[in-house]
Amino acid sequence: MRLSRLGVAALIAACVLPATAMAEPRYTDEGRGTFLRFLDAPAADEPMRRSPTLHLSFGGPDYRAVMDTGSTGIVVAASLIPGVDSLPVVAPGKLTYTSSGRIMRGDWVMTPVTISGVGGDAITTRPLPVLAVRQIDCFENARDCQPTDDPRHVVMLGVGFSREGDQQSQSTPDKNPFLNLPEMGEADKPGRLRRGYVVTRAGVHVGLTRANTEGEFRFVKLARKDDGSDWAPIPGCISIGGGEPACGTALIDTGVSVMYLTVPRDQEAGFVTQGDHGRTLVPGTQVTVTFSARPSNEAPGYLFTAGMGGDPLAPSRIVLVGGKDRPTFVNTSVHALNGFDYLYDADEGYVGFRRLGR
């Protein structure tokens, strides 16, 4: 269904409200950002329904890679990396994708990487660790996984943050390609170009500048992780069926079209049904997500109706992830980008949300 027929509904559903009074980041044009247009960006009047892709190269052929804000690090089958056995090895490598249940094993090798979009615009990173995958294992209860000792088609571009706690202990900022361009600095020594990006439906701006951060962003300040190595996850509160919100953390994840949701059992009571893929919400249930540490009418957020295929903000499906003592959590899926552009500032520790339609 075309966005032109849903424009009013999408704007209402986005419900991005005035931000809480707080300091906001300021950006300059000292460095030069680069816009990478997605290879499969939807038409202007069509909703985004699948994960975006970009080209990735090690100096040889281009490989189509999913740009994933739900993981950190470039993950590629070792057989696709030219001269992989002659590259410096940093350490044995392992990265787990909890949404699918895949466990990638191999070596972290040092190499620069070129990433490009439609039209030829490209960035080339400093040499950084890349996971050369030589084996894929699976969780016992994996949702989508085939084990193999000879992986051939693995190409992922992980650009997320704060993923170390989700069975991705090696997914540290030094492995994020969008934070490792020549003009950029380090966490304790900023460079000319601010480390971060803005994800839109059409593509991604790499490096934050005054020009690519214009507009009415609503910012959320991130806490530091206890060890100081990265920023903490986005705070998030979730309300089911108009009930009292439960608060925990949120993940803007462009790597999946499915929402993964954990809320207290008493909050989901009366709204749960058994779907083809496990427990899910009853179609027609209203879900409200706000990006804040506690319930707030002043925080950025959005709402949608579960099971409504015509709602561009509604995920393709919702999986309720249970388990004893699991904290409240929402993985929004890529569909959230139909409501807003998404900014991540790695130098100052902010995420930002710019409502579409303005």
mmCIF file of N, CA and C in Angstrom, residues 36 49 161 175 199 211 226 244 288 298 312 323 325 342-343:
data_model
loop_
_atom_site.group_PDB
_atom_site.id
_atom_site.type_symbol
_atom_site.label_atom_id
_atom_site.label_comp_id
_atom_site.label_asym_id
_atom_site.label_seq_id
_atom_site.Cartn_x
_atom_site.Cartn_y
_atom_site.Cartn_z
ATOM 1 N N LEU A 36 25.155 7.374 1.465
ATOM 2 C CA LEU A 36 25.144 6.115 0.726
ATOM 3 C C LEU A 36 23.694 5.710 0.487
ATOM 4 N N ARG A 49 9.867 -2.235 3.915
ATOM 5 C CA ARG A 49 9.409 -3.511 4.455
ATOM 6 C C ARG A 49 10.534 -4.531 4.620
ATOM 7 N N PHE A 161 25.255 -0.374 18.082
ATOM 8 C CA PHE A 161 26.054 -0.096 19.277
ATOM 9 C C PHE A 161 25.442 -0.832 20.470
ATOM 10 N N LYS A 175 35.059 -2.183 15.834
ATOM 11 C CA LYS A 175 34.691 -3.029 14.691
ATOM 12 C C LYS A 175 33.562 -2.427 13.863
ATOM 13 N N VAL A 199 20.196 7.248 9.626
ATOM 14 C CA VAL A 199 19.566 6.263 8.748
ATOM 15 C C VAL A 199 18.209 6.794 8.306
ATOM 16 N N ALA A 211 24.706 19.882 8.087
ATOM 17 C CA ALA A 211 23.799 19.723 6.948
ATOM 18 C C ALA A 211 22.941 18.469 7.059
ATOM 19 N N ASP A 226 28.939 0.487 32.103
ATOM 20 C CA ASP A 226 29.701 0.508 33.345
ATOM 21 C C ASP A 226 31.204 0.494 33.112
ATOM 22 N N GLU A 244 -0.723 0.141 31.263
ATOM 23 C CA GLU A 244 0.410 0.786 31.921
ATOM 24 C C GLU A 244 1.707 0.377 31.229
ATOM 25 N N THR A 288 2.373 0.816 21.846
ATOM 26 C CA THR A 288 3.021 2.129 21.922
ATOM 27 C C THR A 288 4.443 1.956 22.440
ATOM 28 N N GLU A 298 6.487 13.235 26.991
ATOM 29 C CA GLU A 298 7.361 14.185 26.313
ATOM 30 C C GLU A 298 8.489 13.492 25.555
ATOM 31 N N PRO A 312 2.161 1.202 7.957
ATOM 32 C CA PRO A 312 3.581 1.092 7.598
ATOM 33 C C PRO A 312 4.504 0.906 8.789
ATOM 34 N N GLY A 323 10.352 -15.981 29.133
ATOM 35 C CA GLY A 323 11.468 -16.521 29.903
ATOM 36 C C GLY A 323 11.539 -15.870 31.259
ATOM 37 N N ASP A 325 12.511 -13.936 34.376
ATOM 38 C CA ASP A 325 13.359 -12.784 34.706
ATOM 39 C C ASP A 325 13.916 -12.059 33.482
ATOM 40 N N TYR A 342 16.591 8.038 11.859
ATOM 41 C CA TYR A 342 17.228 7.599 13.100
ATOM 42 C C TYR A 342 18.695 8.010 13.111
ATOM 43 N N LEU A 343 19.097 8.752 14.142
ATOM 44 C CA LEU A 343 20.459 9.264 14.283
ATOM 45 C C LEU A 343 21.155 8.563 15.441
#
